[in-house]
């Protein structure tokens, strides 16, 4: 089991920045990738960013490329999502997720790659 706890989101003005964190605990030795997803009102959950632990390669959804950055602190078992140049359309509940060894692997962009999810944190961008 892996437990994920996200930091509190908040309200930020358009053009502003916000950093989210996600602390993992439990069987973290089995985690090989972490991802961030978001779900806006009336929308499906969408991939935001992901990072592989073996080489720190990172991936981003098209809507956030160049604005968001994912990173991790191995010593703290924490993954971060730095969000810059925020737009109103970034308003959503943000979730972190952990991919663990499970006998198969899916794309880092896919919901199905991840076995554990955080509780979600609300980010609201005011225009």
PDB file of C-alpha atoms in Angstrom:
ATOM      1  CA  UNK A   1       0.000   0.000   0.000  1.00  0.00           C
ATOM      2  CA  UNK A   2       1.112   3.510  -0.790  1.00  0.00           C
ATOM      3  CA  UNK A   3      -0.469   6.545   0.794  1.00  0.00           C
ATOM      4  CA  UNK A   4      -0.398   9.899  -0.986  1.00  0.00           C
ATOM      5  CA  UNK A   5      -1.082  13.233   0.661  1.00  0.00           C
ATOM      6  CA  UNK A   6      -1.309  16.357  -1.444  1.00  0.00           C
ATOM      7  CA  UNK A   7      -0.669  19.841  -0.195  1.00  0.00           C
ATOM      8  CA  UNK A   8      -3.512  22.299  -0.001  1.00  0.00           C
ATOM      9  CA  UNK A   9      -4.266  24.073  -3.251  1.00  0.00           C
ATOM     10  CA  UNK A  10      -5.808  27.488  -3.258  1.00  0.00           C
ATOM     11  CA  UNK A  11      -7.028  30.469  -5.186  1.00  0.00           C
ATOM     12  CA  UNK A  12      -4.586  32.307  -7.409  1.00  0.00           C
ATOM     13  CA  UNK A  13      -4.978  35.076  -9.933  1.00  0.00           C
ATOM     14  CA  UNK A  14      -4.509  34.415 -13.593  1.00  0.00           C
ATOM     15  CA  UNK A  15      -0.859  34.713 -14.508  1.00  0.00           C
ATOM     16  CA  UNK A  16       0.226  33.671 -11.057  1.00  0.00           C
ATOM     17  CA  UNK A  17       2.056  30.618  -9.790  1.00  0.00           C
ATOM     18  CA  UNK A  18       1.384  27.834  -7.349  1.00  0.00           C
ATOM     19  CA  UNK A  19       3.333  24.772  -6.256  1.00  0.00           C
ATOM     20  CA  UNK A  20       1.648  21.567  -5.214  1.00  0.00           C
ATOM     21  CA  UNK A  21       3.373  18.778  -3.366  1.00  0.00           C
ATOM     22  CA  UNK A  22       2.517  15.131  -2.903  1.00  0.00           C
ATOM     23  CA  UNK A  23       4.104  13.147  -0.094  1.00  0.00           C
ATOM     24  CA  UNK A  24       4.218   9.376  -0.416  1.00  0.00           C
ATOM     25  CA  UNK A  25       4.422   6.921   2.445  1.00  0.00           C
ATOM     26  CA  UNK A  26       4.093   3.199   2.940  1.00  0.00           C
ATOM     27  CA  UNK A  27       5.566   0.827   0.352  1.00  0.00           C
ATOM     28  CA  UNK A  28       7.287   3.575  -1.589  1.00  0.00           C
ATOM     29  CA  UNK A  29      10.022   1.168  -2.716  1.00  0.00           C
ATOM     30  CA  UNK A  30       7.546  -0.225  -5.240  1.00  0.00           C
ATOM     31  CA  UNK A  31       6.831   3.139  -6.864  1.00  0.00           C
ATOM     32  CA  UNK A  32       8.450   3.632 -10.275  1.00  0.00           C
ATOM     33  CA  UNK A  33       6.527   6.651 -11.548  1.00  0.00           C
ATOM     34  CA  UNK A  34       4.364   9.448 -10.246  1.00  0.00           C
ATOM     35  CA  UNK A  35       1.794  11.504 -12.047  1.00  0.00           C
ATOM     36  CA  UNK A  36      -0.443  14.501 -11.647  1.00  0.00           C
ATOM     37  CA  UNK A  37      -3.934  14.573 -13.066  1.00  0.00           C
ATOM     38  CA  UNK A  38      -6.729  17.099 -12.852  1.00  0.00           C
ATOM     39  CA  UNK A  39     -10.473  17.139 -13.205  1.00  0.00           C
ATOM     40  CA  UNK A  40     -12.331  20.313 -13.990  1.00  0.00           C
ATOM     41  CA  UNK A  41     -16.068  20.839 -13.495  1.00  0.00           C
ATOM     42  CA  UNK A  42     -17.995  18.579 -15.849  1.00  0.00           C
ATOM     43  CA  UNK A  43     -14.811  17.237 -17.397  1.00  0.00           C
ATOM     44  CA  UNK A  44     -13.009  13.929 -17.413  1.00  0.00           C
ATOM     45  CA  UNK A  45      -9.845  13.466 -15.409  1.00  0.00           C
ATOM     46  CA  UNK A  46      -6.899  14.431 -17.579  1.00  0.00           C
ATOM     47  CA  UNK A  47      -3.161  13.852 -17.457  1.00  0.00           C
ATOM     48  CA  UNK A  48      -1.093  16.852 -16.401  1.00  0.00           C
ATOM     49  CA  UNK A  49       2.444  15.608 -15.796  1.00  0.00           C
ATOM     50  CA  UNK A  50       4.385  12.466 -14.955  1.00  0.00           C
ATOM     51  CA  UNK A  51       7.885  11.469 -13.959  1.00  0.00           C
ATOM     52  CA  UNK A  52       9.747   8.160 -14.023  1.00  0.00           C
ATOM     53  CA  UNK A  53      11.938   7.427 -11.036  1.00  0.00           C
ATOM     54  CA  UNK A  54      14.655   5.497 -12.869  1.00  0.00           C
ATOM     55  CA  UNK A  55      15.850   8.423 -14.974  1.00  0.00           C
ATOM     56  CA  UNK A  56      13.701  11.403 -13.907  1.00  0.00           C
ATOM     57  CA  UNK A  57      12.271  11.670 -17.411  1.00  0.00           C
ATOM     58  CA  UNK A  58       9.198  13.883 -17.350  1.00  0.00           C
ATOM     59  CA  UNK A  59       6.117  14.164 -19.525  1.00  0.00           C
ATOM     60  CA  UNK A  60       3.416  16.794 -19.834  1.00  0.00           C
ATOM     61  CA  UNK A  61      -0.065  17.230 -21.180  1.00  0.00           C
ATOM     62  CA  UNK A  62      -0.284  19.537 -24.172  1.00  0.00           C
ATOM     63  CA  UNK A  63      -2.273  22.159 -22.302  1.00  0.00           C
ATOM     64  CA  UNK A  64       0.422  22.677 -19.664  1.00  0.00           C
ATOM     65  CA  UNK A  65       3.666  22.262 -21.611  1.00  0.00           C
ATOM     66  CA  UNK A  66       6.011  25.144 -20.998  1.00  0.00           C
ATOM     67  CA  UNK A  67       4.045  26.319 -17.959  1.00  0.00           C
ATOM     68  CA  UNK A  68       4.083  23.415 -15.502  1.00  0.00           C
ATOM     69  CA  UNK A  69       7.040  21.454 -14.197  1.00  0.00           C
ATOM     70  CA  UNK A  70       7.160  18.191 -12.272  1.00  0.00           C
ATOM     71  CA  UNK A  71      10.033  17.291  -9.991  1.00  0.00           C
ATOM     72  CA  UNK A  72      10.760  15.057  -7.061  1.00  0.00           C
ATOM     73  CA  UNK A  73      12.759  14.916  -3.857  1.00  0.00           C
ATOM     74  CA  UNK A  74      13.765  11.315  -3.355  1.00  0.00           C
ATOM     75  CA  UNK A  75      14.884  11.841   0.237  1.00  0.00           C
ATOM     76  CA  UNK A  76      11.472  13.210   1.174  1.00  0.00           C
ATOM     77  CA  UNK A  77       9.447  10.829  -1.029  1.00  0.00           C
ATOM     78  CA  UNK A  78       7.752  13.917  -2.370  1.00  0.00           C
ATOM     79  CA  UNK A  79       6.772  14.980  -5.857  1.00  0.00           C
ATOM     80  CA  UNK A  80       6.100  18.581  -6.784  1.00  0.00           C
ATOM     81  CA  UNK A  81       4.071  20.296  -9.473  1.00  0.00           C
ATOM     82  CA  UNK A  82       5.187  23.842 -10.147  1.00  0.00           C
ATOM     83  CA  UNK A  83       2.462  25.702 -11.991  1.00  0.00           C
ATOM     84  CA  UNK A  84       3.289  29.013 -13.653  1.00  0.00           C
ATOM     85  CA  UNK A  85       1.350  31.389 -15.893  1.00  0.00           C
ATOM     86  CA  UNK A  86      -1.874  29.962 -14.571  1.00  0.00           C
ATOM     87  CA  UNK A  87      -5.028  30.385 -16.594  1.00  0.00           C
ATOM     88  CA  UNK A  88      -8.690  30.199 -15.660  1.00  0.00           C
ATOM     89  CA  UNK A  89      -8.926  26.894 -17.535  1.00  0.00           C
ATOM     90  CA  UNK A  90      -6.404  25.387 -15.110  1.00  0.00           C
ATOM     91  CA  UNK A  91      -9.101  25.487 -12.440  1.00  0.00           C
ATOM     92  CA  UNK A  92      -9.650  21.916 -11.326  1.00  0.00           C
ATOM     93  CA  UNK A  93      -9.165  19.372  -8.595  1.00  0.00           C
ATOM     94  CA  UNK A  94      -5.599  18.128  -8.874  1.00  0.00           C
ATOM     95  CA  UNK A  95      -4.676  14.571  -7.974  1.00  0.00           C
ATOM     96  CA  UNK A  96      -1.317  12.922  -7.581  1.00  0.00           C
ATOM     97  CA  UNK A  97      -0.973   9.256  -8.367  1.00  0.00           C
ATOM     98  CA  UNK A  98       1.607   6.510  -7.955  1.00  0.00           C
ATOM     99  CA  UNK A  99       2.500   3.745 -10.370  1.00  0.00           C
ATOM    100  CA  UNK A 100       3.811   0.565  -8.763  1.00  0.00           C
ATOM    101  CA  UNK A 101       5.021  -2.790  -9.977  1.00  0.00           C
ATOM    102  CA  UNK A 102       1.903  -4.753 -10.887  1.00  0.00           C
ATOM    103  CA  UNK A 103       2.774  -7.183 -13.651  1.00  0.00           C
ATOM    104  CA  UNK A 104       1.984  -4.866 -16.512  1.00  0.00           C
ATOM    105  CA  UNK A 105       2.664  -1.274 -17.433  1.00  0.00           C
ATOM    106  CA  UNK A 106       0.572   1.221 -19.289  1.00  0.00           C
ATOM    107  CA  UNK A 107       1.410   4.620 -20.671  1.00  0.00           C
ATOM    108  CA  UNK A 108       2.435   7.239 -18.136  1.00  0.00           C
ATOM    109  CA  UNK A 109      -0.294   9.375 -19.684  1.00  0.00           C
ATOM    110  CA  UNK A 110      -2.987   6.832 -18.828  1.00  0.00           C
ATOM    111  CA  UNK A 111      -5.112   6.597 -15.686  1.00  0.00           C
ATOM    112  CA  UNK A 112      -4.610   2.839 -15.829  1.00  0.00           C
ATOM    113  CA  UNK A 113      -0.898   3.137 -15.113  1.00  0.00           C
ATOM    114  CA  UNK A 114      -1.556   4.290 -11.557  1.00  0.00           C
ATOM    115  CA  UNK A 115      -2.608   2.168  -8.599  1.00  0.00           C
ATOM    116  CA  UNK A 116      -2.756   4.752  -5.844  1.00  0.00           C
ATOM    117  CA  UNK A 117      -4.323   8.183  -5.755  1.00  0.00           C
ATOM    118  CA  UNK A 118      -4.292  11.142  -3.443  1.00  0.00           C
ATOM    119  CA  UNK A 119      -7.449  12.740  -2.134  1.00  0.00           C
ATOM    120  CA  UNK A 120      -7.276  15.655  -4.530  1.00  0.00           C
ATOM    121  CA  UNK A 121      -6.767  19.347  -3.923  1.00  0.00           C
ATOM    122  CA  UNK A 122      -8.708  22.253  -5.391  1.00  0.00           C
ATOM    123  CA  UNK A 123      -6.915  24.862  -7.469  1.00  0.00           C
ATOM    124  CA  UNK A 124      -8.947  27.852  -8.550  1.00  0.00           C
ATOM    125  CA  UNK A 125      -7.573  30.449 -10.941  1.00  0.00           C
ATOM    126  CA  UNK A 126      -9.457  33.719 -10.930  1.00  0.00           C
ATOM    127  CA  UNK A 127      -9.486  35.862 -14.037  1.00  0.00           C
TER     128      UNK A 127
END
